[in-house]
mmCIF file of C-alpha atoms in Angstrom:
data_model
loop_
_atom_site.group_PDB
_atom_site.id
_atom_site.type_symbol
_atom_site.label_atom_id
_atom_site.label_comp_id
_atom_site.label_asym_id
_atom_site.label_seq_id
_atom_site.Cartn_x
_atom_site.Cartn_y
_atom_site.Cartn_z
ATOM 1 C CA UNK A 109 0.238 -0.043 0.042
ATOM 2 C CA UNK A 110 1.651 3.419 -1.121
ATOM 3 C CA UNK A 111 2.020 5.772 1.860
ATOM 4 C CA UNK A 112 1.149 9.444 0.953
ATOM 5 C CA UNK A 113 3.620 11.069 3.406
ATOM 6 C CA UNK A 114 6.200 8.931 2.538
ATOM 7 C CA UNK A 115 5.800 9.885 -1.096
ATOM 8 C CA UNK A 116 5.827 13.675 0.009
ATOM 9 C CA UNK A 117 8.822 13.335 1.756
ATOM 10 C CA UNK A 118 10.724 11.737 -1.066
ATOM 11 C CA UNK A 119 9.563 13.437 -4.109
ATOM 12 C CA UNK A 120 8.008 16.460 -3.608
ATOM 13 C CA UNK A 121 5.208 18.070 -0.749
ATOM 14 C CA UNK A 122 2.921 19.128 -3.644
ATOM 15 C CA UNK A 123 1.652 15.712 -3.969
ATOM 16 C CA UNK A 124 -1.584 15.590 -3.306
ATOM 17 C CA UNK A 125 -4.421 12.447 -2.485
ATOM 18 C CA UNK A 126 -7.956 12.242 -3.206
ATOM 19 C CA UNK A 127 -10.668 9.551 -3.775
ATOM 20 C CA UNK A 128 -13.187 8.904 -5.813
ATOM 21 C CA UNK A 129 -15.659 5.647 -5.002
ATOM 22 C CA UNK A 130 -12.852 3.228 -4.663
ATOM 23 C CA UNK A 131 -10.087 4.760 -6.776
ATOM 24 C CA UNK A 132 -7.018 6.504 -5.111
ATOM 25 C CA UNK A 133 -5.639 9.408 -7.189
ATOM 26 C CA UNK A 134 -2.701 11.698 -6.660
ATOM 27 C CA UNK A 135 -1.605 15.016 -8.202
ATOM 28 C CA UNK A 136 1.674 15.051 -8.846
ATOM 29 C CA UNK A 137 3.892 18.259 -10.382
ATOM 30 C CA UNK A 138 5.370 17.920 -13.640
ATOM 31 C CA UNK A 139 8.964 17.794 -12.171
ATOM 32 C CA UNK A 140 8.615 14.997 -9.972
ATOM 33 C CA UNK A 141 6.485 12.674 -12.178
ATOM 34 C CA UNK A 142 9.562 10.633 -13.587
ATOM 35 C CA UNK A 143 10.915 10.031 -9.978
ATOM 36 C CA UNK A 144 7.963 9.411 -8.787
ATOM 37 C CA UNK A 145 6.784 6.750 -11.252
ATOM 38 C CA UNK A 146 10.109 5.018 -11.180
ATOM 39 C CA UNK A 147 9.816 4.318 -7.812
ATOM 40 C CA UNK A 148 6.272 3.270 -7.657
ATOM 41 C CA UNK A 149 7.241 0.648 -10.781
ATOM 42 C CA UNK A 150 10.763 -0.702 -8.663
ATOM 43 C CA UNK A 151 9.727 -0.154 -4.737
ATOM 44 C CA UNK A 152 5.729 -0.402 -4.517
ATOM 45 C CA UNK A 153 5.516 -3.016 -7.504
ATOM 46 C CA UNK A 154 2.974 -1.043 -9.774
ATOM 47 C CA UNK A 155 4.298 -3.307 -12.671
ATOM 48 C CA UNK A 156 1.630 -2.667 -15.322
ATOM 49 C CA UNK A 157 0.750 0.717 -16.960
ATOM 50 C CA UNK A 158 -3.055 0.388 -17.757
ATOM 51 C CA UNK A 159 -3.437 4.155 -19.574
ATOM 52 C CA UNK A 160 -1.825 6.728 -20.263
ATOM 53 C CA UNK A 161 -4.187 9.408 -21.504
ATOM 54 C CA UNK A 162 -4.992 13.373 -21.076
ATOM 55 C CA UNK A 163 -7.387 15.964 -20.517
ATOM 56 C CA UNK A 164 -7.957 19.396 -22.020
ATOM 57 C CA UNK A 165 -9.628 21.636 -19.546
ATOM 58 C CA UNK A 166 -9.817 24.384 -21.591
ATOM 59 C CA UNK A 167 -13.018 26.284 -20.868
ATOM 60 C CA UNK A 168 -13.925 24.247 -17.791
ATOM 61 C CA UNK A 169 -15.145 26.262 -14.775
ATOM 62 C CA UNK A 170 -11.976 26.070 -11.850
ATOM 63 C CA UNK A 171 -9.952 24.380 -13.879
ATOM 64 C CA UNK A 172 -5.901 25.409 -12.929
ATOM 65 C CA UNK A 173 -4.456 23.885 -15.465
ATOM 66 C CA UNK A 174 -5.139 23.545 -19.827
ATOM 67 C CA UNK A 175 -4.061 19.801 -19.832
ATOM 68 C CA UNK A 176 -3.979 16.398 -17.448
ATOM 69 C CA UNK A 177 -1.823 13.677 -17.906
ATOM 70 C CA UNK A 178 -3.154 10.640 -16.387
ATOM 71 C CA UNK A 179 -1.359 7.593 -15.484
ATOM 72 C CA UNK A 180 -3.689 4.252 -14.712
ATOM 73 C CA UNK A 181 -1.059 2.158 -12.676
ATOM 74 C CA UNK A 182 -1.582 -1.458 -11.771
ATOM 75 C CA UNK A 183 0.224 -3.835 -9.328
ATOM 76 C CA UNK A 184 -0.306 -6.633 -11.120
ATOM 77 C CA UNK A 185 0.379 -9.206 -7.805
ATOM 78 C CA UNK A 186 -1.421 -7.323 -5.090
ATOM 79 C CA UNK A 187 -4.265 -5.927 -7.475
ATOM 80 C CA UNK A 188 -3.837 -2.358 -6.124
ATOM 81 C CA UNK A 189 -4.367 0.139 -8.565
ATOM 82 C CA UNK A 190 -3.381 3.964 -8.222
ATOM 83 C CA UNK A 191 -3.846 6.933 -10.568
ATOM 84 C CA UNK A 192 -1.397 9.961 -11.083
ATOM 85 C CA UNK A 193 -2.468 13.321 -12.661
ATOM 86 C CA UNK A 194 0.089 15.621 -13.824
ATOM 87 C CA UNK A 195 -0.662 19.014 -14.922
ATOM 88 C CA UNK A 196 0.864 20.066 -18.331
ATOM 89 C CA UNK A 197 0.319 23.739 -19.631
ATOM 90 C CA UNK A 198 1.298 25.455 -23.146
ATOM 91 C CA UNK A 199 3.216 26.686 -24.655
ATOM 92 C CA UNK A 200 5.863 24.022 -23.490
ATOM 93 C CA UNK A 201 3.723 21.032 -23.254
ATOM 94 C CA UNK A 202 6.250 18.571 -22.438
ATOM 95 C CA UNK A 203 6.768 15.487 -20.155
ATOM 96 C CA UNK A 204 9.559 13.302 -19.345
ATOM 97 C CA UNK A 205 9.120 9.627 -21.372
ATOM 98 C CA UNK A 206 7.869 6.176 -19.151
ATOM 99 C CA UNK A 207 8.726 4.105 -22.185
ATOM 100 C CA UNK A 208 12.114 2.652 -20.093
ATOM 101 C CA UNK A 209 9.632 1.970 -17.231
ATOM 102 C CA UNK A 210 6.870 0.416 -19.612
ATOM 103 C CA UNK A 211 7.009 -0.662 -22.886
ATOM 104 C CA UNK A 212 3.408 -0.283 -23.282
ATOM 105 C CA UNK A 213 3.474 3.360 -22.831
ATOM 106 C CA UNK A 214 5.490 3.746 -26.490
ATOM 107 C CA UNK A 215 2.040 3.795 -28.334
ATOM 108 C CA UNK A 216 0.154 5.559 -25.798
ATOM 109 C CA UNK A 217 2.642 8.272 -25.499
ATOM 110 C CA UNK A 218 2.419 8.941 -29.084
ATOM 111 C CA UNK A 219 -1.352 8.826 -29.056
ATOM 112 C CA UNK A 220 -1.385 11.985 -26.471
ATOM 113 C CA UNK A 221 1.139 13.594 -28.381
ATOM 114 C CA UNK A 222 -1.067 12.932 -31.868
ATOM 115 C CA UNK A 223 -4.759 14.078 -30.461
ATOM 116 C CA UNK A 224 -3.325 16.616 -28.007
ATOM 117 C CA UNK A 225 0.063 17.782 -28.930
ATOM 118 C CA UNK A 226 1.623 17.154 -25.738
ATOM 119 C CA UNK A 227 5.450 15.472 -26.736
ATOM 120 C CA UNK A 228 7.757 13.074 -24.555
ATOM 121 C CA UNK A 229 11.138 14.042 -24.088
ATOM 122 C CA UNK A 230 13.208 10.523 -24.397
ATOM 123 C CA UNK A 231 10.406 8.673 -26.192
ATOM 124 C CA UNK A 232 12.361 6.778 -29.121
ATOM 125 C CA UNK A 233 9.869 7.025 -31.659
ATOM 126 C CA UNK A 234 7.340 10.081 -31.345
ATOM 127 C CA UNK A 235 5.266 10.367 -34.630
ATOM 128 C CA UNK A 236 1.826 10.774 -35.251
ATOM 129 C CA UNK A 237 -0.005 7.314 -34.976
ATOM 130 C CA UNK A 238 -3.884 7.895 -35.560
ATOM 131 C CA UNK A 239 -3.919 10.560 -37.851
ATOM 132 C CA UNK A 240 -2.025 10.854 -41.485
ATOM 133 C CA UNK A 241 1.889 12.062 -40.846
ATOM 134 C CA UNK A 242 0.745 15.501 -43.113
ATOM 135 C CA UNK A 243 -2.323 15.940 -40.458
ATOM 136 C CA UNK A 244 -0.821 19.676 -38.674
ATOM 137 C CA UNK A 245 -3.346 19.669 -35.765
ATOM 138 C CA UNK A 246 -4.269 17.923 -32.315
ATOM 139 C CA UNK A 247 -7.813 17.373 -32.711
ATOM 140 C CA UNK A 248 -8.501 16.574 -29.220
ATOM 141 C CA UNK A 249 -7.899 19.488 -28.303
ATOM 142 C CA UNK A 250 -10.814 21.903 -27.339
ATOM 143 C CA UNK A 251 -9.756 24.639 -29.315
ATOM 144 C CA UNK A 252 -9.772 22.600 -32.020
ATOM 145 C CA UNK A 253 -13.434 22.173 -34.473
ATOM 146 C CA UNK A 254 -15.211 19.011 -34.438
ATOM 147 C CA UNK A 255 -15.273 18.914 -37.875
ATOM 148 C CA UNK A 256 -11.985 19.757 -38.574
ATOM 149 C CA UNK A 257 -10.485 22.596 -40.590
ATOM 150 C CA UNK A 258 -11.274 20.815 -44.014
ATOM 151 C CA UNK A 259 -8.734 18.591 -43.535
ATOM 152 C CA UNK A 260 -11.349 15.627 -44.321
ATOM 153 C CA UNK A 261 -12.078 16.956 -47.795
ATOM 154 C CA UNK A 262 -8.475 18.050 -48.727
ATOM 155 C CA UNK A 263 -8.313 15.206 -51.669
ATOM 156 C CA UNK A 264 -8.611 15.390 -55.448
ATOM 157 C CA UNK A 265 -11.661 14.263 -57.110
ATOM 158 C CA UNK A 266 -11.779 11.241 -59.296
ATOM 159 C CA UNK A 267 -14.759 11.547 -61.970
ATOM 160 C CA UNK A 268 -15.686 8.508 -63.733
ATOM 161 C CA UNK A 269 -14.553 9.587 -67.330
ATOM 162 C CA UNK A 270 -11.339 10.709 -65.989
ATOM 163 C CA UNK A 271 -10.674 6.784 -64.401
ATOM 164 C CA UNK B 25 -22.683 -13.176 -89.994
ATOM 165 C CA UNK B 26 -25.278 -10.679 -90.827
ATOM 166 C CA UNK B 27 -24.361 -9.736 -94.313
ATOM 167 C CA UNK B 28 -26.767 -7.076 -95.610
ATOM 168 C CA UNK B 29 -27.861 -5.725 -92.251
ATOM 169 C CA UNK B 30 -26.915 -1.818 -91.230
ATOM 170 C CA UNK B 31 -23.871 -1.877 -89.175
ATOM 171 C CA UNK B 32 -25.693 -0.453 -86.550
ATOM 172 C CA UNK B 33 -27.854 -3.017 -85.803
ATOM 173 C CA UNK B 34 -24.850 -5.430 -85.664
ATOM 174 C CA UNK B 35 -23.397 -2.952 -82.804
ATOM 175 C CA UNK B 36 -26.600 -2.557 -80.417
ATOM 176 C CA UNK B 37 -26.643 -6.530 -80.727
ATOM 177 C CA UNK B 38 -23.423 -6.849 -79.076
ATOM 178 C CA UNK B 39 -23.489 -3.947 -76.833
ATOM 179 C CA UNK B 40 -26.741 -6.311 -75.754
ATOM 180 C CA UNK B 41 -24.700 -9.574 -75.257
ATOM 181 C CA UNK B 42 -21.835 -7.475 -73.564
ATOM 182 C CA UNK B 43 -24.275 -5.976 -70.837
ATOM 183 C CA UNK B 44 -26.159 -9.295 -70.259
ATOM 184 C CA UNK B 45 -22.457 -11.145 -69.774
ATOM 185 C CA UNK B 46 -21.721 -8.281 -67.586
ATOM 186 C CA UNK B 47 -24.520 -7.859 -65.580
ATOM 187 C CA UNK B 48 -24.961 -11.467 -64.948
ATOM 188 C CA UNK B 49 -21.411 -11.797 -63.386
ATOM 189 C CA UNK B 50 -20.581 -8.617 -61.395
ATOM 190 C CA UNK B 51 -17.252 -9.456 -59.548
ATOM 191 C CA UNK B 52 -17.550 -7.606 -56.325
ATOM 192 C CA UNK B 53 -14.493 -5.837 -54.767
ATOM 193 C CA UNK B 54 -15.709 -5.770 -51.026
ATOM 194 C CA UNK B 55 -14.487 -2.581 -49.153
ATOM 195 C CA UNK B 56 -16.202 -3.391 -45.942
ATOM 196 C CA UNK B 57 -15.012 -0.760 -42.852
ATOM 197 C CA UNK B 58 -17.851 -1.181 -40.469
ATOM 198 C CA UNK B 59 -20.770 -3.072 -39.441
ATOM 199 C CA UNK B 60 -22.359 -2.690 -43.025
ATOM 200 C CA UNK B 61 -19.410 -5.265 -44.180
ATOM 201 C CA UNK B 62 -21.399 -7.682 -41.592
ATOM 202 C CA UNK B 63 -24.210 -7.126 -43.471
ATOM 203 C CA UNK B 64 -22.484 -7.692 -47.171
ATOM 204 C CA UNK B 65 -20.929 -10.689 -45.690
ATOM 205 C CA UNK B 66 -24.612 -11.866 -44.808
ATOM 206 C CA UNK B 67 -25.659 -10.779 -48.048
ATOM 207 C CA UNK B 68 -23.168 -13.508 -49.595
ATOM 208 C CA UNK B 69 -23.805 -15.972 -46.897
ATOM 209 C CA UNK B 70 -26.582 -18.981 -47.564
ATOM 210 C CA UNK B 71 -29.272 -17.391 -46.351
ATOM 211 C CA UNK B 72 -29.657 -14.464 -48.627
ATOM 212 C CA UNK B 73 -27.235 -15.849 -51.116
ATOM 213 C CA UNK B 74 -25.633 -13.447 -53.511
ATOM 214 C CA UNK B 75 -24.514 -16.444 -56.173
ATOM 215 C CA UNK B 76 -28.328 -16.040 -57.380
ATOM 216 C CA UNK B 77 -27.529 -12.881 -59.104
ATOM 217 C CA UNK B 78 -24.274 -13.911 -60.147
ATOM 218 C CA UNK B 79 -22.105 -11.746 -58.016
ATOM 219 C CA UNK B 80 -20.703 -14.085 -55.376
ATOM 220 C CA UNK B 81 -17.354 -13.763 -56.138
ATOM 221 C CA UNK B 82 -15.693 -11.560 -53.930
ATOM 222 C CA UNK B 83 -12.232 -11.036 -54.951
ATOM 223 C CA UNK B 84 -9.758 -8.990 -52.540
ATOM 224 C CA UNK B 85 -7.725 -8.237 -55.617
ATOM 225 C CA UNK B 86 -8.986 -4.790 -57.400
ATOM 226 C CA UNK B 87 -7.576 -6.248 -60.593
ATOM 227 C CA UNK B 88 -10.408 -8.938 -60.512
ATOM 228 C CA UNK B 89 -12.943 -7.007 -59.718
ATOM 229 C CA UNK B 90 -15.737 -4.578 -61.845
ATOM 230 C CA UNK B 91 -17.885 -3.825 -58.962
ATOM 231 C CA UNK B 92 -16.833 -1.829 -55.750
ATOM 232 C CA UNK B 93 -18.918 -2.129 -52.594
ATOM 233 C CA UNK B 94 -17.996 0.523 -50.119
ATOM 234 C CA UNK B 95 -19.126 -0.464 -46.841
ATOM 235 C CA UNK B 96 -18.995 1.241 -43.923
ATOM 236 C CA UNK B 97 -17.404 5.193 -43.403
ATOM 237 C CA UNK B 98 -14.371 5.883 -44.723
ATOM 238 C CA UNK B 99 -11.819 8.341 -43.047
ATOM 239 C CA UNK B 100 -9.369 10.544 -44.306
ATOM 240 C CA UNK B 101 -6.532 8.585 -43.408
ATOM 241 C CA UNK B 102 -8.599 5.665 -45.499
ATOM 242 C CA UNK B 103 -9.892 7.570 -48.866
ATOM 243 C CA UNK B 104 -6.691 7.677 -50.650
ATOM 244 C CA UNK B 105 -6.412 3.923 -50.235
ATOM 245 C CA UNK B 106 -10.113 3.426 -51.589
ATOM 246 C CA UNK B 107 -9.324 5.582 -54.367
ATOM 247 C CA UNK B 108 -6.322 3.757 -55.461
ATOM 248 C CA UNK B 109 -8.547 0.656 -55.469
ATOM 249 C CA UNK B 110 -10.569 1.986 -57.646
ATOM 250 C CA UNK B 111 -7.963 3.217 -60.188
ATOM 251 C CA UNK B 112 -6.532 0.061 -60.107
ATOM 252 C CA UNK B 113 -10.029 -1.867 -61.059
ATOM 253 C CA UNK B 114 -10.102 -2.762 -64.243
ATOM 254 C CA UNK B 115 -12.814 -1.292 -66.726
ATOM 255 C CA UNK B 116 -15.584 -1.470 -67.334
ATOM 256 C CA UNK B 117 -16.460 -1.110 -63.316
ATOM 257 C CA UNK B 118 -19.087 0.408 -61.160
ATOM 258 C CA UNK B 119 -19.278 1.413 -57.445
ATOM 259 C CA UNK B 120 -22.466 0.845 -55.009
ATOM 260 C CA UNK B 121 -22.086 3.275 -51.755
ATOM 261 C CA UNK B 122 -23.853 0.882 -49.026
ATOM 262 C CA UNK B 123 -24.796 2.672 -45.896
ATOM 263 C CA UNK B 124 -25.687 5.724 -44.642
ATOM 264 C CA UNK B 125 -21.961 6.682 -43.686
ATOM 265 C CA UNK B 126 -20.529 5.793 -47.045
ATOM 266 C CA UNK B 127 -23.387 7.853 -48.889
ATOM 267 C CA UNK B 128 -23.117 11.052 -46.277
ATOM 268 C CA UNK B 129 -20.783 10.073 -43.531
ATOM 269 C CA UNK B 130 -23.953 9.140 -41.410
ATOM 270 C CA UNK B 131 -23.705 10.446 -37.596
ATOM 271 C CA UNK B 132 -19.843 10.577 -37.787
ATOM 272 C CA UNK B 133 -19.851 14.713 -38.877
ATOM 273 C CA UNK B 134 -16.163 14.800 -37.698
ATOM 274 C CA UNK B 135 -12.886 15.980 -38.550
ATOM 275 C CA UNK B 136 -11.542 12.702 -39.696
ATOM 276 C CA UNK B 137 -14.486 11.065 -41.542
ATOM 277 C CA UNK B 138 -15.543 11.894 -45.171
ATOM 278 C CA UNK B 139 -19.179 13.091 -45.770
ATOM 279 C CA UNK B 140 -19.754 10.678 -48.736
ATOM 280 C CA UNK B 141 -17.312 8.982 -51.283
ATOM 281 C CA UNK B 142 -19.237 10.359 -53.855
ATOM 282 C CA UNK B 143 -17.377 13.573 -53.330
ATOM 283 C CA UNK B 144 -14.066 11.698 -54.383
ATOM 284 C CA UNK B 145 -14.972 8.778 -56.394
ATOM 285 C CA UNK B 146 -17.405 8.168 -58.753
ATOM 286 C CA UNK B 147 -20.732 6.341 -57.579
ATOM 287 C CA UNK B 148 -23.630 4.242 -59.184
ATOM 288 C CA UNK B 149 -26.319 3.023 -56.613
ATOM 289 C CA UNK B 150 -26.754 4.447 -53.142
ATOM 290 C CA UNK B 151 -27.971 2.305 -50.835
ATOM 291 C CA UNK B 152 -29.458 4.043 -47.320
ATOM 292 C CA UNK B 153 -29.725 2.120 -43.761
ATOM 293 C CA UNK B 154 -27.757 1.935 -40.900
ATOM 294 C CA UNK B 155 -26.720 -0.648 -41.875
ATOM 295 C CA UNK B 156 -28.784 -1.836 -44.993
ATOM 296 C CA UNK B 157 -30.609 -4.990 -44.429
ATOM 297 C CA UNK B 158 -29.189 -7.575 -47.070
ATOM 298 C CA UNK B 159 -32.553 -7.583 -48.876
ATOM 299 C CA UNK B 160 -31.576 -4.082 -49.868
ATOM 300 C CA UNK B 161 -27.896 -4.296 -50.891
ATOM 301 C CA UNK B 162 -29.729 -7.225 -52.951
ATOM 302 C CA UNK B 163 -32.054 -4.765 -54.646
ATOM 303 C CA UNK B 164 -29.135 -2.497 -55.329
ATOM 304 C CA UNK B 165 -27.401 -5.509 -57.328
ATOM 305 C CA UNK B 166 -30.347 -6.177 -59.020
ATOM 306 C CA UNK B 167 -30.789 -2.391 -60.242
ATOM 307 C CA UNK B 168 -27.420 -2.414 -61.071
ATOM 308 C CA UNK B 169 -28.131 -5.076 -63.443
ATOM 309 C CA UNK B 170 -30.497 -3.163 -64.600
ATOM 310 C CA UNK B 171 -28.907 -0.738 -65.011
ATOM 311 C CA UNK B 172 -25.658 -2.272 -66.480
ATOM 312 C CA UNK B 173 -28.526 -3.824 -69.372
ATOM 313 C CA UNK B 174 -29.891 -0.237 -69.870
ATOM 314 C CA UNK B 175 -26.833 1.932 -70.419
ATOM 315 C CA UNK B 176 -24.119 0.124 -70.997
ATOM 316 C CA UNK B 177 -22.200 -0.459 -74.121
ATOM 317 C CA UNK B 178 -18.980 -2.455 -75.152
ATOM 318 C CA UNK B 179 -16.702 0.427 -75.162
ATOM 319 C CA UNK B 180 -17.869 1.874 -72.274
ATOM 320 C CA UNK B 181 -18.824 4.657 -73.979
ATOM 321 C CA UNK B 182 -21.512 5.667 -71.178
ATOM 322 C CA UNK B 183 -18.720 6.299 -68.837
ATOM 323 C CA UNK B 184 -17.386 9.104 -70.986
ATOM 324 C CA UNK B 185 -20.138 11.670 -70.217
ATOM 325 C CA UNK B 186 -19.577 11.366 -66.269
ATOM 326 C CA UNK B 187 -17.068 14.062 -65.787
ATOM 327 C CA UNK B 188 -18.476 15.610 -62.795
ATOM 328 C CA UNK B 189 -18.168 14.325 -59.500
ATOM 329 C CA UNK B 190 -21.573 12.530 -58.637
ATOM 330 C CA UNK B 191 -21.452 14.079 -55.104
ATOM 331 C CA UNK B 192 -21.436 17.697 -53.934
ATOM 332 C CA UNK B 193 -18.388 20.299 -53.590
ATOM 333 C CA UNK B 194 -15.677 18.674 -51.636
ATOM 334 C CA UNK B 195 -16.080 22.185 -49.148
ATOM 335 C CA UNK B 196 -19.398 23.367 -48.053
ATOM 336 C CA UNK B 197 -19.620 26.815 -47.317
ATOM 337 C CA UNK B 198 -18.792 25.345 -43.369
ATOM 338 C CA UNK B 199 -16.065 24.047 -44.121
ATOM 339 C CA UNK B 200 -14.629 26.738 -45.933
ATOM 340 C CA UNK B 201 -15.432 29.515 -43.347
ATOM 341 C CA UNK B 202 -13.328 27.413 -40.940
ATOM 342 C CA UNK B 203 -10.523 27.098 -43.079
ATOM 343 C CA UNK B 204 -10.605 30.811 -43.919
ATOM 344 C CA UNK B 205 -10.918 31.700 -40.191
ATOM 345 C CA UNK B 206 -7.733 29.209 -39.660
ATOM 346 C CA UNK B 207 -5.617 30.980 -41.847
ATOM 347 C CA UNK B 208 -6.955 34.994 -40.259
ATOM 348 C CA UNK B 209 -5.118 33.176 -37.164
ATOM 349 C CA UNK B 210 -2.346 32.444 -38.743
ATOM 350 C CA UNK B 211 -1.582 35.358 -40.475
ATOM 351 C CA UNK B 212 -2.597 37.218 -37.664
ATOM 352 C CA UNK B 213 0.913 36.113 -36.031
ATOM 353 C CA UNK B 214 -0.776 33.724 -33.497
ATOM 354 C CA UNK B 215 0.102 29.898 -33.488
ATOM 355 C CA UNK B 216 -2.707 27.635 -32.239
ATOM 356 C CA UNK B 217 -0.954 27.486 -28.948
ATOM 357 C CA UNK B 218 -0.565 30.958 -28.637
ATOM 358 C CA UNK B 219 -4.282 31.726 -28.778
ATOM 359 C CA UNK B 220 -4.847 29.077 -26.684
ATOM 360 C CA UNK B 221 -2.638 30.345 -24.113
ATOM 361 C CA UNK B 222 -3.997 33.489 -24.221
ATOM 362 C CA UNK B 223 -7.607 31.905 -23.589
ATOM 363 C CA UNK B 224 -6.193 30.373 -20.509
ATOM 364 C CA UNK B 225 -4.885 33.345 -19.251
ATOM 365 C CA UNK B 226 -7.974 35.701 -19.408
ATOM 366 C CA UNK B 227 -10.266 32.859 -18.161
ATOM 367 C CA UNK B 228 -7.774 32.609 -15.100
#
């Protein structure tokens, strides 16, 4: 069982804890995230990264930060779960990559980069994973229009006589 | 050979013979990307039996097909693939747009989904439904056969007159407005990042 005060002493006094039903969540400043996750994996046995995703809080009342990046961890042996939430802001939306800890972070970090434009330093191959290479926006950002900016219809038209 | 008959009678007969052969052996290329593909499989399976109409030979190589059945939504990453498959199919060829998504984008009016394949490739037959019943697809195949018999020529002259896109213009006014809006933002010296950061600051 992870002890909050222990983590606060070791990594950052700004780490806070909250609960929702039986989920345990830690809010962690970006500077402390890599040492904290390293320790959670090696010392506390969180050997599985279940998910790595992000939220855009633009125009959300009371939100202090633009993005949150969320790590969902699982200790396979004890069944303990933990959610780590890290604030990220523009213009330098950058976090350290956790690819070195969990190989499964590879595509998840690429997806977060593709959809939100949050980059991960130390990632071996950070490029788009869902959208085409030439796409030049981050579609899950809230200031991107739902119907896009015309990318979906920017193709040559093939007529019947021309084919 | 019909010596003494005018030449045009001979050519019409040949067209009719070709149409008869073509319409009764349509070889579909199943471009199945979503749940419509499941209905397409059901149409080809024993209960509905597409073989009754001579269209049971699904080929997964476009070089061996003459009927493209687009079953499901097409996203912007898939559209170049679809266009390439269409161009790879030998003449004569036809296209059935199956289901609401292929015809119009369906409920998926988002940045990634093409709002109707007929904006970018020619379409002969539209099948409504979400997804359409196999009976509807069978009806479309029968209509396709009727169209081939009615309009087909052995040299494919009926295709030459179709020199306009069969769908709406690629950009509607809504889309054009958004593009121009983006361009203004970029011309004004703001990147998307800078404007959103500024908005965040005024909110806080």
